[in-house]
Structures are given as structure tokens and as C-alpha cells.
């Protein structure tokens, strides 16, 4: 099972200036719970935005750079290679961004774990459209904003209608 994990605003916005757009500790906690113990695949820019390997997960970072090395992560030259390594390691694999990587993997994954943030924010990176012809929303849990989480948001699970072969 390969799953994309993403938090997006109402216009599918996910980032600006190589940063996230919101501060939602409940979402970060959920992200940690979902991904801990499993391989996570990300683009080089997302890795640099996080700034360190995420603990207790194999961090697989995709880059075309030949001369780049970082302690504590596995660097691969293509998405195909990333998926191959990750699938060998575990039955549950997570693709965690960013926009470039989501665009190239949405047609390759089985499930989407979306945090739908109820806000319209200025952004330069967006998630692709989730086509209802392809994706079925199977679960939704909503949370209201509070003193820690600055916007309302819903956790949504989408399953592919026609399974990948
Ligand atoms: N809201 C969310 O859930 C979420 C999650 C993650 C990230 N984000 C946001 O998304 C933004 C970053 O996304 P982004 O689209 O700019 O960058 P990205 O997808 O994180 O990384 C892009 C980089 O990945 C490498 N890459 C992409 N495709 C490749 C391929 N086919 N083969 C080999 N390497 C490949 C390249 O690295 P090289 O240039 O090194 O070759 C490319 O520059 C940030 O604002 C971040 O905060 C949001």
C-alpha cells in the first residue's frame, strides 16, 4: 500500500517559499502517528524545508543531484527507485511531498490521507486536483480551530476506485 499524506487549503494550496502555510499541531501529531515506523518518500526541497531526517522512519529523498550527501537519509535519483526501495522495506509506504513529487506520484499510489484545511492562503505550490472519477472519499473526521490550531480542518481518506495492477 502506497499512501500520499498531504495537508492542503481550499484551493489545493500546500506551500509557499518552501514552507508550510499553517501551524496545526494536531495535524503534525496525526502525520507522526500515520508515518512512524514506515518509509517516507519526499523531494529534496521538502527535505530541506524540514531540515533534518524525521526520526523512526526511513527517510528516502529524491534528487537529481549527483554530489549531494546528508547524514541519516537515503538519497535516490528517481521516484521509481524510491518506490522500489521503500516497497522492499515495508508493506506500508508514505509519499510526503512536495508539489513536484505529489504531481508525479498521484497516479501511482493507492490511498490519499488528506488534511483539508478550511482556509484560502497565498501559495506557490499546489496539490493536483483529486478527481472524483478516480478517488472515493471513505472517511472524514473534522476538527474546529482552537488555541493551538489556527484553522478548522478535516482528516479525509481517499481510496482509489479502480485498483492499480
Ligand atoms: N502541505 C503539505 O502537506 C506539504 C507536504 C510537503 C511539502 N510541502 C511544501 O511543498 C513545497 C516543496 O515542494 P516542491 O514542489 O517545491 O519540491 P519537492 O517536491 O519537495 O522537491 C522537488 C525536488 O525533488 C527532486 N525531484 C523531483 N522529481 C524528481 C525525479 N523524478 N527524479 C529525481 N529527483 C526529483 C528535485 O530535486 P533536485 O533539485 O535536488 O534534483 C526537485 O527539485 C514546500 O513549500 C513545502 O513546505 C507541503
PDB file of C-alpha atoms in Angstrom, residues 6-16 19-22 115-128:
ATOM      1  CA  UNK A   6      -0.824  15.908   2.404  1.00  0.00           C
ATOM      2  CA  UNK A   7      -2.338  18.962   4.083  1.00  0.00           C
ATOM      3  CA  UNK A   8      -3.992  21.363   1.665  1.00  0.00           C
ATOM      4  CA  UNK A   9      -6.084  24.502   1.718  1.00  0.00           C
ATOM      5  CA  UNK A  10      -9.384  25.050  -0.099  1.00  0.00           C
ATOM      6  CA  UNK A  11      -7.591  25.781  -3.405  1.00  0.00           C
ATOM      7  CA  UNK A  12      -5.281  22.756  -3.017  1.00  0.00           C
ATOM      8  CA  UNK A  13      -2.503  25.085  -1.824  1.00  0.00           C
ATOM      9  CA  UNK A  14       0.237  23.302   0.134  1.00  0.00           C
ATOM     10  CA  UNK A  15       3.245  25.606   0.450  1.00  0.00           C
ATOM     11  CA  UNK A  16       4.897  28.970  -0.102  1.00  0.00           C
ATOM     12  CA  UNK A  19       7.428  26.371   3.942  1.00  0.00           C
ATOM     13  CA  UNK A  20       4.058  25.073   5.099  1.00  0.00           C
ATOM     14  CA  UNK A  21       1.174  27.550   5.233  1.00  0.00           C
ATOM     15  CA  UNK A  22      -0.209  26.954   8.711  1.00  0.00           C
ATOM     16  CA  UNK A 115      -5.844  17.154   5.822  1.00  0.00           C
ATOM     17  CA  UNK A 116      -8.319  19.586   4.305  1.00  0.00           C
ATOM     18  CA  UNK A 117      -7.550  22.922   5.914  1.00  0.00           C
ATOM     19  CA  UNK A 118     -10.502  25.309   5.818  1.00  0.00           C
ATOM     20  CA  UNK A 119      -8.552  28.338   4.634  1.00  0.00           C
ATOM     21  CA  UNK A 120      -7.540  30.119   1.422  1.00  0.00           C
ATOM     22  CA  UNK A 121      -3.902  31.112   1.670  1.00  0.00           C
ATOM     23  CA  UNK A 122      -1.373  32.661  -0.709  1.00  0.00           C
ATOM     24  CA  UNK A 123       0.827  29.871  -2.035  1.00  0.00           C
ATOM     25  CA  UNK A 124       3.266  28.908  -4.768  1.00  0.00           C
ATOM     26  CA  UNK A 125       2.896  25.120  -4.564  1.00  0.00           C
ATOM     27  CA  UNK A 126      -0.349  23.190  -5.071  1.00  0.00           C
ATOM     28  CA  UNK A 127      -1.613  19.614  -4.879  1.00  0.00           C
ATOM     29  CA  UNK A 128      -3.117  18.174  -8.087  1.00  0.00           C
TER      30      UNK A 128
END
